mmCIF file of C-alpha atoms in Angstrom:
data_model
loop_
_atom_site.group_PDB
_atom_site.id
_atom_site.type_symbol
_atom_site.label_atom_id
_atom_site.label_comp_id
_atom_site.label_asym_id
_atom_site.label_seq_id
_atom_site.Cartn_x
_atom_site.Cartn_y
_atom_site.Cartn_z
ATOM 1 C CA MET H 1 -34.710 21.393 -30.453
ATOM 2 C CA ALA H 2 -38.088 22.520 -31.747
ATOM 3 C CA LEU H 3 -40.704 23.985 -29.461
ATOM 4 C CA ARG H 4 -44.044 22.192 -29.432
ATOM 5 C CA ARG H 5 -47.268 24.141 -29.536
ATOM 6 C CA PRO H 6 -50.780 22.919 -28.876
ATOM 7 C CA PRO H 7 -52.691 21.923 -32.033
ATOM 8 C CA THR H 8 -54.939 24.543 -33.598
ATOM 9 C CA ARG H 9 -58.573 23.968 -32.770
ATOM 10 C CA ILE H 10 -61.024 24.557 -35.598
ATOM 11 C CA GLU H 11 -64.665 24.835 -34.653
ATOM 12 C CA LEU H 12 -67.608 24.633 -37.020
ATOM 13 C CA LYS H 13 -70.746 26.426 -35.886
ATOM 14 C CA ALA H 14 -74.314 26.108 -37.169
ATOM 15 C CA ASP H 15 -74.129 29.700 -38.458
ATOM 16 C CA ASP H 16 -71.118 28.759 -40.575
ATOM 17 C CA ILE H 17 -73.033 25.870 -42.141
ATOM 18 C CA ASP H 18 -76.017 28.112 -42.889
ATOM 19 C CA GLU H 19 -73.746 30.718 -44.470
ATOM 20 C CA TYR H 20 -72.034 28.057 -46.590
ATOM 21 C CA ASP H 21 -75.384 26.668 -47.782
ATOM 22 C CA GLU H 22 -76.563 30.177 -48.715
ATOM 23 C CA ILE H 23 -73.383 30.921 -50.667
ATOM 24 C CA MET H 24 -73.588 27.621 -52.539
ATOM 25 C CA ARG H 25 -77.264 28.215 -53.362
ATOM 26 C CA GLU H 26 -76.419 31.688 -54.754
ATOM 27 C CA ARG H 27 -73.535 30.233 -56.772
ATOM 28 C CA ASP H 28 -75.751 27.525 -58.246
ATOM 29 C CA GLU H 29 -78.399 30.092 -59.207
ATOM 30 C CA ALA H 30 -75.752 32.306 -60.799
ATOM 31 C CA ASN H 31 -74.381 29.349 -62.778
ATOM 32 C CA ASN H 32 -77.857 28.356 -63.945
ATOM 33 C CA ASN H 33 -78.715 31.900 -65.010
ATOM 34 C CA GLY H 34 -75.231 32.937 -66.132
ATOM 35 C CA CYS H 35 -73.593 33.078 -69.527
ATOM 36 C CA TYR H 36 -72.251 29.539 -69.241
ATOM 37 C CA SER H 37 -74.875 27.063 -70.329
ATOM 38 C CA THR H 38 -74.084 23.389 -70.079
ATOM 39 C CA GLY H 39 -76.345 22.770 -73.052
ATOM 40 C CA ARG H 40 -73.921 24.561 -75.344
ATOM 41 C CA LEU H 41 -70.998 22.545 -73.999
ATOM 42 C CA GLU H 42 -72.914 19.272 -74.242
ATOM 43 C CA LYS H 43 -73.933 20.102 -77.829
ATOM 44 C CA ASN H 44 -70.265 20.540 -78.769
ATOM 45 C CA LYS H 45 -69.417 17.179 -77.215
ATOM 46 C CA ARG H 46 -72.247 15.334 -78.972
ATOM 47 C CA SER H 47 -71.705 16.887 -82.400
ATOM 48 C CA GLY H 48 -68.364 15.164 -82.773
ATOM 49 C CA GLY H 49 -66.187 18.206 -82.386
ATOM 50 C CA GLY H 50 -66.392 20.336 -85.504
ATOM 51 C CA ASN H 51 -63.178 22.296 -85.763
ATOM 52 C CA ALA H 52 -60.404 22.178 -83.178
ATOM 53 C CA SER H 53 -60.893 25.766 -81.989
ATOM 54 C CA SER H 54 -64.486 25.105 -80.906
ATOM 55 C CA GLY H 55 -63.250 22.220 -78.735
ATOM 56 C CA ARG H 56 -60.605 24.420 -77.157
ATOM 57 C CA SER H 57 -63.163 27.143 -76.576
ATOM 58 C CA ALA H 58 -65.524 24.701 -74.896
ATOM 59 C CA ARG H 59 -62.715 23.441 -72.655
ATOM 60 C CA LYS H 60 -61.776 27.019 -71.753
ATOM 61 C CA MET H 61 -65.387 27.819 -70.877
ATOM 62 C CA ALA H 62 -65.706 24.669 -68.750
ATOM 63 C CA ALA H 63 -62.461 25.438 -66.909
ATOM 64 C CA ALA H 64 -63.525 29.034 -66.304
ATOM 65 C CA LYS H 65 -66.859 27.847 -64.945
ATOM 66 C CA ARG H 66 -65.155 25.413 -62.553
ATOM 67 C CA ILE H 67 -62.911 28.078 -61.057
ATOM 68 C CA GLY H 68 -65.612 30.756 -61.050
ATOM 69 C CA ILE H 69 -64.356 33.378 -63.495
ATOM 70 C CA SER H 70 -65.975 34.893 -66.554
ATOM 71 C CA ILE H 71 -64.337 35.016 -69.965
ATOM 72 C CA GLU H 72 -65.214 37.795 -72.381
ATOM 73 C CA ARG H 73 -65.544 36.638 -75.967
#
């Protein structure tokens, strides 16, 4: 027989929302000013590909941007 425990209560405070908004704003600014420019990725998509390695590189850069890491070339 399993013991029952009361459900965990998660509370969201106004300070938490403000902190989240600040972090997201900083992340957006870093992405806009960072080494990953969406223009370069969009150019690769529009140009029709080029060689296969440039497509892979663009996909790697996009994936790295999504998860928030930097890739050294």
